[in-house]
Amino acid sequence: MPKLNLSDLAILGGTPEFTKPLHVGAPNIGNKAAFLERVSDILDRRWLSNGGPFEKEFEKRVAEIAGTKHAIATCNGTLALEIAIRGLGLTGEVIVPAFTFVATAHALQWQEITPVFCDIDPVSCNIDPERIEAMITPKTTGIIGVHLWGRPCDTTKLAEIAQRRNLKLLYDASHAFGCTHLGQPIGSFGDAEVFSFHATKFLNTLEGGAVVTNNDELAAKLRLMKNFGFVQYDKVTHVGTNAKMNEVSAAMGITSLESMDEFIKTNYRNYKLYEHHLRGIAGVRIMSFDESERCNYQYVVLEIDDLTTWITRDQIFHALHAEGVLARRYFYPGCHRMEPYKSYFPHAGLLLPETERMSGLVLSLPTGTAVGPDEIERVCHLIRFMIQHAHELSDALSKLPSKQPERPAVPSVSVNVPSLPPMVPSR
Ligand SMILES: *Cc1c(COP(=O)(O)O)cnc(C)c1O
């Protein structure tokens, strides 16, 4: 039902646009029959984990796509980060962005390494190389860059700093599987890179992850670490954990890989549709990707500038949720505002102005193979309608006790408001 009046919005008592909610990160599922057949093989073989044939095959395919000598598959991306950090011998302090999923910081803190949060470049939204050196202390042993939303870090500058300051360089490439940078697959930058194959990621193994590297010694160490340090029956040479990928996950991974090109095609179509249907709304920008590179387009991210729209990202977020559009504020509020980091470094935000700003403006929209063109058009319609009625909507929402903005509100309509931003009528 098209919204005609403000009161048609679900947050103000109207009927929600979607009865079945739209999620960010609904899994991309490949050929179901092929997957089930593989599961049947697994059961017949009675080889469920511990270096099974599907795990081996999946690792081989991941290494090919990442352009690396080695891929070490793991049970999830967080454990992959943890063993990569440990395998690289990181200790003391490691410089990371705070504008990331909390696992990047937790993987350090879990082993009592202090994550030192560095601000982001406001254009790329990735760790800002210009700000890294000011954070280096005698305890610093490494840098972890995150290719946020699949957009690459400035790998050239980061490599230069790491080399000059004798630091290890690791990438959390959880979002960037299947992407390229400088014409080269993401996977081969730094000392190692880590992928996540969680259900919500571009390519999933139900739960899963991998470390990829060209370093033989590191790869051998990580293989031991992911299996308790066993080198052979009854012989352990290394402290280890259990980070193995099981065969069902590997089967899901192999099946997903067979549909990877279709996933990308659908994501790209969705991205272009969002771009088309949101065109011309002042104050709303869709994060762009370098189209000369290969990209997985798994994240459609808006930047909502409330100084132009006169309605905050959070107000749009709540209004969309009421309509059944479960948009996400990735990555609000930043790791530095989560525990335990918030208590350890209560003033970290002072050094992270761009992280603070961007985490208040971004909104990830539902995409992936579960979302169709008609749904995208309706989501965009809602956003356009909300922004066309920004003043009244913002005013009405600020009167709802449960929907108080979590950040300072934009000036209310009662103040002297300059002329409205130009609006392109919706069809
Ligand atoms: C998903 C994600 C992880 C964690 O991966 P899991 O497979 O869920 O453990 C780490 N870092 C980033 C940036 C992520 O998005």
Short mmCIF file of C-alpha atoms and ligand atoms in Angstrom, two decimals:
data_model
loop_
_atom_site.label_atom_id
_atom_site.label_comp_id
_atom_site.label_asym_id
_atom_site.label_seq_id
_atom_site.Cartn_x
_atom_site.Cartn_y
_atom_site.Cartn_z
CA MET A 1 0.00 0.00 0.00
CA PRO A 2 1.55 3.31 -1.00
CA LYS A 3 1.88 5.78 1.82
CA LEU A 4 -0.12 8.92 1.15
CA ASN A 5 -0.27 10.57 4.53
CA LEU A 6 2.16 10.64 7.40
CA SER A 7 -0.27 8.60 9.51
CA ASP A 8 0.06 5.77 6.96
CA LEU A 9 3.53 5.10 8.34
CA ALA A 10 3.55 2.06 10.63
CA ILE A 11 5.51 3.88 13.30
CA LEU A 12 2.60 6.33 13.56
CA GLY A 13 -0.08 3.65 13.61
CA GLY A 14 -0.39 2.72 9.91
CA THR A 15 -0.14 -0.77 8.41
CA PRO A 16 3.42 -2.05 7.97
CA GLU A 17 4.60 -2.14 4.36
CA PHE A 18 6.02 -5.67 4.75
CA THR A 19 4.23 -8.42 6.64
CA LYS A 20 7.26 -10.67 6.20
CA PRO A 21 10.24 -8.63 7.41
CA LEU A 22 13.20 -7.95 5.13
CA HIS A 23 16.54 -8.74 6.74
CA VAL A 24 20.06 -7.51 6.14
CA GLY A 25 22.22 -10.58 5.60
CA ALA A 26 19.54 -13.14 4.79
CA PRO A 27 21.70 -16.07 3.65
CA ASN A 28 22.59 -16.58 0.02
CA ILE A 29 21.76 -20.23 -0.67
CA GLY A 30 23.12 -22.17 -3.60
CA ASN A 31 21.80 -25.38 -5.16
CA LYS A 32 19.89 -27.19 -2.43
CA ALA A 33 19.91 -30.60 -4.13
CA ALA A 34 23.68 -30.45 -4.66
CA PHE A 35 24.19 -29.57 -1.00
CA LEU A 36 21.93 -32.37 0.26
CA GLU A 37 23.70 -34.86 -1.95
CA ARG A 38 27.02 -33.84 -0.44
CA VAL A 39 25.59 -34.18 3.06
CA SER A 40 24.47 -37.67 2.16
CA ASP A 41 28.03 -38.48 0.99
CA ILE A 42 29.38 -37.22 4.30
CA LEU A 43 27.10 -39.52 6.24
CA ASP A 44 27.97 -42.48 4.02
CA ARG A 45 31.69 -41.80 4.48
CA ARG A 46 31.30 -41.33 8.24
CA TRP A 47 33.94 -38.63 7.97
CA LEU A 48 32.38 -35.61 9.63
CA SER A 49 35.37 -33.46 10.53
CA ASN A 50 39.18 -33.49 11.00
CA GLY A 51 40.62 -32.79 7.58
CA GLY A 52 37.88 -34.44 5.54
CA PRO A 53 37.75 -34.38 1.73
CA PHE A 54 35.26 -31.49 1.54
CA GLU A 55 37.31 -29.35 3.91
CA LYS A 56 40.39 -30.00 1.72
CA GLU A 57 38.50 -29.21 -1.46
CA PHE A 58 37.00 -26.04 0.00
CA GLU A 59 40.44 -24.86 1.14
CA LYS A 60 41.82 -25.42 -2.33
CA ARG A 61 39.03 -23.37 -3.93
CA VAL A 62 39.34 -20.56 -1.38
CA ALA A 63 43.10 -20.32 -1.96
CA GLU A 64 42.51 -20.13 -5.74
CA ILE A 65 39.98 -17.33 -5.37
CA ALA A 66 42.13 -15.45 -2.85
CA GLY A 67 45.21 -15.91 -5.02
CA THR A 68 47.24 -17.36 -2.15
CA LYS A 69 49.36 -20.45 -1.61
CA HIS A 70 47.44 -21.44 1.50
CA ALA A 71 43.92 -21.34 2.86
CA ILE A 72 43.26 -22.70 6.34
CA ALA A 73 39.53 -23.26 6.82
CA THR A 74 38.12 -22.73 10.30
CA CYS A 75 34.84 -23.15 12.16
CA ASN A 76 34.19 -19.38 12.09
CA GLY A 77 35.84 -16.07 11.24
CA THR A 78 36.52 -15.11 14.84
CA LEU A 79 38.64 -18.22 15.49
CA ALA A 80 40.41 -17.58 12.19
CA LEU A 81 41.29 -14.09 13.45
CA GLU A 82 42.39 -15.47 16.80
CA ILE A 83 44.76 -18.07 15.38
CA ALA A 84 46.10 -15.64 12.77
CA ILE A 85 46.85 -13.10 15.52
CA ARG A 86 48.52 -15.76 17.65
CA GLY A 87 50.33 -17.36 14.73
CA LEU A 88 51.82 -14.01 13.74
CA GLY A 89 53.08 -13.62 17.31
CA LEU A 90 51.17 -10.44 18.06
CA THR A 91 51.36 -9.27 21.68
CA GLY A 92 51.02 -6.04 23.64
CA GLU A 93 49.11 -3.57 21.48
CA VAL A 94 47.64 -3.86 18.00
CA ILE A 95 46.21 -0.95 16.03
CA VAL A 96 42.69 -1.55 14.68
CA PRO A 97 39.77 0.55 13.53
CA ALA A 98 36.83 0.87 15.97
CA PHE A 99 34.45 1.13 13.01
CA THR A 100 34.09 -2.62 12.54
CA PHE A 101 32.23 -5.62 13.90
CA VAL A 102 33.23 -6.17 17.51
CA ALA A 103 34.91 -9.53 16.73
CA THR A 104 37.93 -7.70 15.26
CA ALA A 105 38.66 -6.17 18.68
CA HIS A 106 37.53 -9.21 20.70
CA ALA A 107 39.90 -11.53 18.83
CA LEU A 108 42.74 -9.44 20.32
CA GLN A 109 41.32 -8.80 23.78
CA TRP A 110 40.46 -12.52 24.15
CA GLN A 111 44.22 -13.20 24.22
CA GLU A 112 44.97 -10.15 26.34
CA ILE A 113 46.30 -8.04 23.50
CA THR A 114 45.11 -4.44 23.69
CA PRO A 115 43.23 -3.16 20.66
CA VAL A 116 44.32 0.44 20.10
CA PHE A 117 41.57 2.12 18.14
CA CYS A 118 42.56 4.24 15.17
CA ASP A 119 40.22 6.58 13.34
CA ILE A 120 38.97 6.00 9.82
CA ASP A 121 39.33 7.88 6.59
CA PRO A 122 35.91 9.50 6.08
CA VAL A 123 35.83 8.64 2.38
CA SER A 124 36.82 4.98 2.43
CA CYS A 125 35.54 4.39 6.00
CA ASN A 126 38.63 2.19 6.48
CA ILE A 127 41.53 2.69 8.89
CA ASP A 128 43.27 5.98 8.11
CA PRO A 129 46.97 5.34 7.39
CA GLU A 130 47.76 8.99 8.19
CA ARG A 131 46.68 8.47 11.78
CA ILE A 132 48.40 5.17 12.49
CA GLU A 133 51.88 6.35 13.39
CA ALA A 134 50.60 8.58 16.17
CA MET A 135 49.17 5.47 17.84
CA ILE A 136 52.37 3.40 17.73
CA THR A 137 54.07 2.81 21.10
CA PRO A 138 56.97 0.52 22.11
CA LYS A 139 54.33 -2.16 22.81
CA THR A 140 52.80 -2.10 19.32
CA THR A 141 53.33 -5.31 17.37
CA GLY A 142 50.87 -5.09 14.53
CA ILE A 143 48.10 -3.47 12.53
CA ILE A 144 44.79 -5.03 11.56
CA GLY A 145 43.02 -3.36 8.66
CA VAL A 146 39.38 -4.19 7.95
CA HIS A 147 38.11 -4.08 4.36
CA LEU A 148 34.78 -2.66 5.49
CA TRP A 149 31.75 -3.62 3.37
CA GLY A 150 34.23 -5.23 0.96
CA ARG A 151 35.93 -1.92 0.11
CA PRO A 152 39.70 -2.32 0.29
CA CYS A 153 42.00 -0.63 2.79
CA ASP A 154 44.86 1.49 1.49
CA THR A 155 47.08 -1.58 1.36
CA THR A 156 50.03 0.25 -0.19
CA LYS A 157 50.34 2.80 2.59
CA LEU A 158 49.66 0.26 5.31
CA ALA A 159 52.36 -2.05 3.95
CA GLU A 160 54.82 0.83 3.87
CA ILE A 161 54.13 1.76 7.51
CA ALA A 162 54.21 -1.86 8.67
CA GLN A 163 57.53 -2.46 6.99
CA ARG A 164 59.16 0.75 8.15
CA ARG A 165 57.98 0.31 11.75
CA ASN A 166 58.57 -3.45 11.82
CA LEU A 167 54.95 -4.37 12.48
CA LYS A 168 52.91 -7.36 11.36
CA LEU A 169 50.04 -6.54 9.03
CA LEU A 170 46.83 -8.58 9.11
CA TYR A 171 43.57 -7.91 7.30
CA ASP A 172 40.11 -8.76 8.52
CA ALA A 173 38.63 -9.46 5.08
CA SER A 174 35.37 -10.86 6.48
CA HIS A 175 33.38 -8.72 4.03
CA ALA A 176 35.67 -8.98 1.06
CA PHE A 177 35.63 -12.56 -0.17
CA GLY A 178 35.62 -12.59 -3.97
CA CYS A 179 36.71 -8.94 -4.24
CA THR A 180 39.81 -7.59 -5.95
CA HIS A 181 41.99 -4.58 -5.24
CA LEU A 182 44.63 -3.13 -7.60
CA GLY A 183 43.55 -5.90 -9.94
CA GLN A 184 44.63 -8.56 -7.45
CA PRO A 185 42.34 -10.76 -5.32
CA ILE A 186 41.85 -9.67 -1.74
CA GLY A 187 43.59 -12.37 0.27
CA SER A 188 47.19 -11.79 -0.69
CA PHE A 189 47.72 -8.43 1.04
CA GLY A 190 49.68 -8.13 4.28
CA ASP A 191 51.08 -11.12 6.19
CA ALA A 192 47.70 -12.86 6.14
CA GLU A 193 44.02 -12.13 5.58
CA VAL A 194 40.96 -13.58 7.26
CA PHE A 195 37.56 -14.35 5.75
CA SER A 196 34.29 -15.08 7.50
CA PHE A 197 31.80 -17.47 5.94
CA HIS A 198 29.10 -16.81 8.51
CA ALA A 199 25.48 -17.26 7.41
CA THR A 200 25.07 -13.50 6.94
CA LYS A 201 28.17 -13.02 4.82
CA PHE A 202 28.33 -12.92 1.02
CA LEU A 203 29.35 -16.57 0.81
CA ASN A 204 28.48 -18.86 3.68
CA THR A 205 29.40 -22.24 5.11
CA LEU A 206 26.62 -21.94 7.75
CA GLU A 207 29.39 -20.91 10.18
CA GLY A 208 32.95 -20.75 8.98
CA GLY A 209 36.04 -18.79 8.19
CA ALA A 210 39.53 -19.06 6.74
CA VAL A 211 43.00 -17.60 7.04
CA VAL A 212 44.78 -17.13 3.73
CA THR A 213 48.50 -16.46 3.37
CA ASN A 214 51.52 -16.98 1.17
CA ASN A 215 53.72 -17.66 4.18
CA ASP A 216 54.49 -21.42 4.38
CA GLU A 217 55.71 -21.32 7.93
CA LEU A 218 52.68 -19.39 9.18
CA ALA A 219 50.31 -21.72 7.30
CA ALA A 220 51.93 -24.81 8.86
CA LYS A 221 51.66 -23.25 12.31
CA LEU A 222 48.00 -22.35 11.82
CA ARG A 223 47.17 -25.88 10.68
CA LEU A 224 48.57 -27.17 13.96
CA MET A 225 46.88 -24.49 16.00
CA LYS A 226 43.44 -25.18 14.59
CA ASN A 227 43.71 -28.83 15.64
CA PHE A 228 45.03 -28.66 19.23
CA GLY A 229 48.65 -28.64 18.02
CA PHE A 230 48.61 -32.30 16.94
CA VAL A 231 51.37 -33.18 14.47
CA GLN A 232 50.52 -36.87 14.55
CA TYR A 233 48.66 -39.31 16.80
CA ASP A 234 49.52 -38.60 20.43
CA LYS A 235 52.09 -35.93 19.58
CA VAL A 236 51.46 -32.27 20.32
CA THR A 237 54.11 -29.65 19.63
CA HIS A 238 52.16 -26.43 19.96
CA VAL A 239 49.45 -24.87 22.05
CA GLY A 240 46.29 -25.08 20.02
CA THR A 241 42.57 -24.79 19.97
CA ASN A 242 39.77 -26.44 18.08
CA ALA A 243 39.02 -24.27 15.07
CA LYS A 244 38.43 -26.99 12.47
CA MET A 245 35.78 -26.66 9.80
CA ASN A 246 33.35 -29.60 9.77
CA GLU A 247 32.41 -31.43 6.59
CA VAL A 248 28.82 -30.17 6.40
CA SER A 249 30.07 -26.59 6.50
CA ALA A 250 32.67 -27.35 3.85
CA ALA A 251 29.96 -28.98 1.70
CA MET A 252 27.86 -25.84 2.08
CA GLY A 253 30.92 -23.78 1.11
CA ILE A 254 31.63 -25.81 -2.03
CA THR A 255 27.95 -25.60 -2.99
CA SER A 256 27.89 -21.84 -2.37
CA LEU A 257 31.02 -21.38 -4.49
CA GLU A 258 29.23 -22.98 -7.44
CA SER A 259 26.68 -20.14 -7.26
CA MET A 260 29.09 -17.37 -6.40
CA ASP A 261 28.79 -15.63 -9.78
CA GLU A 262 24.99 -15.60 -9.47
CA PHE A 263 25.18 -14.17 -5.97
CA ILE A 264 27.37 -11.35 -7.25
CA LYS A 265 25.09 -10.73 -10.21
CA THR A 266 22.02 -10.47 -7.97
CA ASN A 267 23.80 -8.27 -5.45
CA TYR A 268 24.98 -5.99 -8.23
CA ARG A 269 21.48 -5.78 -9.71
CA ASN A 270 20.12 -4.91 -6.26
CA TYR A 271 22.81 -2.30 -5.70
CA LYS A 272 22.04 -0.65 -9.04
CA LEU A 273 18.28 -0.69 -8.28
CA TYR A 274 18.84 0.99 -4.94
CA GLU A 275 21.08 3.55 -6.62
CA HIS A 276 18.41 4.20 -9.25
CA HIS A 277 15.42 4.44 -6.92
CA LEU A 278 17.21 6.64 -4.37
CA ARG A 279 18.67 9.04 -6.91
CA GLY A 280 18.13 12.71 -6.30
CA ILE A 281 17.29 12.62 -2.60
CA ALA A 282 19.39 15.38 -1.09
CA GLY A 283 21.30 14.23 1.98
CA VAL A 284 21.14 10.52 1.11
CA ARG A 285 24.25 9.01 -0.40
CA ILE A 286 24.78 5.39 -1.33
CA MET A 287 28.30 4.12 -0.65
CA SER A 288 30.00 3.51 -3.95
CA PHE A 289 32.26 0.70 -5.07
CA ASP A 290 35.11 0.79 -7.54
CA GLU A 291 33.40 -0.76 -10.53
CA SER A 292 36.71 -1.42 -12.30
CA GLU A 293 37.41 -4.04 -9.62
CA ARG A 294 35.56 -7.24 -8.84
CA CYS A 295 33.31 -6.70 -5.87
CA ASN A 296 30.70 -8.81 -4.07
CA TYR A 297 28.23 -5.94 -3.43
CA GLN A 298 27.02 -7.66 -0.26
CA TYR A 299 26.41 -4.38 1.56
CA VAL A 300 24.17 -1.57 0.38
CA VAL A 301 25.04 1.25 2.76
CA LEU A 302 23.43 4.66 2.94
CA GLU A 303 24.90 7.73 4.51
CA ILE A 304 22.08 9.91 5.80
CA ASP A 305 23.20 13.44 6.45
CA ASP A 306 20.63 14.87 8.84
CA LEU A 307 21.85 18.42 8.32
CA THR A 308 20.38 18.15 4.82
CA THR A 309 17.49 15.73 5.33
CA TRP A 310 16.31 17.21 8.65
CA ILE A 311 15.66 13.71 9.93
CA THR A 312 18.23 11.54 11.69
CA ARG A 313 19.51 8.18 10.60
CA ASP A 314 18.10 6.74 13.84
CA GLN A 315 14.63 8.12 13.17
CA ILE A 316 14.61 6.61 9.68
CA PHE A 317 15.98 3.38 11.15
CA HIS A 318 13.12 3.11 13.67
CA ALA A 319 10.51 4.09 11.10
CA LEU A 320 11.83 1.47 8.64
CA HIS A 321 11.82 -1.22 11.32
CA ALA A 322 8.16 -0.50 12.02
CA GLU A 323 7.51 -1.14 8.30
CA GLY A 324 9.27 -4.52 8.44
CA VAL A 325 12.48 -3.25 6.83
CA LEU A 326 15.09 -4.47 9.30
CA ALA A 327 17.91 -2.17 8.22
CA ARG A 328 21.09 -2.28 10.34
CA ARG A 329 23.37 0.46 11.62
CA TYR A 330 26.63 -1.34 10.72
CA PHE A 331 28.83 -0.50 12.64
CA TYR A 332 27.19 1.64 15.26
CA PRO A 333 28.26 2.65 17.85
CA GLY A 334 31.87 1.53 17.20
CA CYS A 335 33.85 -0.97 19.27
CA HIS A 336 35.14 1.79 21.54
CA ARG A 337 31.59 2.31 22.80
CA MET A 338 31.14 -1.36 23.64
CA GLU A 339 32.38 -3.24 26.71
CA PRO A 340 34.99 -3.89 27.86
CA TYR A 341 36.59 -1.19 25.69
CA LYS A 342 34.21 1.53 26.83
CA SER A 343 35.37 1.08 30.44
CA TYR A 344 39.03 0.62 29.55
CA PHE A 345 39.19 3.71 27.34
CA PRO A 346 36.28 5.96 28.28
CA HIS A 347 37.65 8.87 26.24
CA ALA A 348 38.65 6.90 23.13
CA GLY A 349 35.99 8.77 21.16
CA LEU A 350 38.02 11.98 21.40
CA LEU A 351 40.60 10.45 19.06
CA LEU A 352 37.96 8.98 16.77
CA PRO A 353 35.97 11.91 15.39
CA GLU A 354 35.32 10.35 11.96
CA THR A 355 34.32 7.01 13.50
CA GLU A 356 31.90 8.83 15.81
CA ARG A 357 30.44 10.83 12.95
CA MET A 358 30.10 8.04 10.39
CA SER A 359 28.67 5.54 12.88
CA GLY A 360 25.83 8.04 13.40
CA LEU A 361 25.04 8.35 9.69
CA VAL A 362 25.23 4.91 8.09
CA LEU A 363 22.42 2.48 7.41
CA SER A 364 22.73 -0.94 5.74
CA LEU A 365 19.72 -1.98 3.66
CA PRO A 366 18.41 -5.48 2.92
CA THR A 367 19.98 -7.06 -0.15
CA GLY A 368 21.24 -10.44 -1.30
CA THR A 369 19.47 -13.19 -3.19
CA ALA A 370 16.50 -13.15 -0.79
CA VAL A 371 15.52 -9.62 -1.85
CA GLY A 372 13.81 -8.87 -5.16
CA PRO A 373 13.44 -5.78 -7.36
CA ASP A 374 9.86 -5.08 -6.26
CA GLU A 375 10.87 -5.11 -2.59
CA ILE A 376 13.76 -2.77 -3.26
CA GLU A 377 11.49 -0.34 -5.02
CA ARG A 378 9.11 -0.36 -2.05
CA VAL A 379 11.95 0.15 0.45
CA CYS A 380 13.19 3.11 -1.57
CA HIS A 381 9.68 4.51 -1.77
CA LEU A 382 9.45 4.41 2.01
CA ILE A 383 12.78 6.17 2.44
CA ARG A 384 11.84 8.83 -0.09
CA PHE A 385 8.45 9.35 1.56
CA MET A 386 10.03 9.65 5.01
CA ILE A 387 12.52 12.22 3.80
CA GLN A 388 9.91 14.18 1.87
CA HIS A 389 8.01 14.45 5.15
CA ALA A 390 11.13 14.82 7.26
CA HIS A 391 10.04 17.83 9.28
CA GLU A 392 6.63 16.50 10.28
CA LEU A 393 7.91 12.96 10.78
CA SER A 394 10.85 14.04 12.90
CA ASP A 395 8.49 16.18 14.94
CA ALA A 396 5.96 13.36 15.40
CA LEU A 397 8.69 10.88 16.34
CA SER A 398 10.25 13.19 18.88
CA LYS A 399 6.87 13.13 20.68
CA LEU A 400 6.83 9.32 20.87
CA PRO A 401 8.36 8.48 24.27
CA SER A 402 9.86 5.17 23.10
CA LYS A 403 11.49 6.56 19.98
CA GLN A 404 13.67 9.27 21.41
CA PRO A 405 16.73 9.68 19.22
CA GLU A 406 19.88 8.19 20.72
CA ARG A 407 21.90 11.13 19.48
CA PRO A 408 21.13 14.81 19.69
CA ALA A 409 18.11 15.52 17.53
CA VAL A 410 18.32 17.76 14.51
CA PRO A 411 16.84 21.19 15.09
CA SER A 412 13.07 20.79 15.35
CA VAL A 413 10.69 22.41 12.88
CA SER A 414 9.88 25.19 15.30
CA VAL A 415 13.25 26.82 14.66
CA ASN A 416 13.77 28.94 11.61
CA VAL A 417 14.31 26.36 8.92
CA PRO A 418 15.96 27.20 5.62
CA SER A 419 14.22 26.20 2.41
CA LEU A 420 13.60 22.49 1.98
CA PRO A 421 16.04 20.44 -0.03
CA PRO A 422 14.74 19.84 -3.55
CA MET A 423 12.81 16.59 -3.83
CA VAL A 424 12.34 14.59 -6.94
CA PRO A 425 8.74 13.41 -6.92
CA SER A 426 8.49 9.64 -6.56
CA ARG A 427 7.29 8.53 -9.99
C1 LIG B 1 31.40 -11.35 10.66
C2 LIG B 1 32.63 -10.64 11.03
C3 LIG B 1 33.60 -11.25 11.84
C4 LIG B 1 33.38 -12.53 12.57
O1 LIG B 1 33.13 -13.62 11.79
P1 LIG B 1 32.34 -14.86 12.37
O2 LIG B 1 32.46 -15.84 11.26
O3 LIG B 1 30.92 -14.42 12.61
O4 LIG B 1 33.01 -15.32 13.61
C5 LIG B 1 34.79 -10.56 12.07
N1 LIG B 1 34.99 -9.33 11.55
C6 LIG B 1 34.08 -8.73 10.79
C7 LIG B 1 34.39 -7.36 10.22
C8 LIG B 1 32.85 -9.34 10.53
O5 LIG B 1 31.93 -8.70 9.81
#
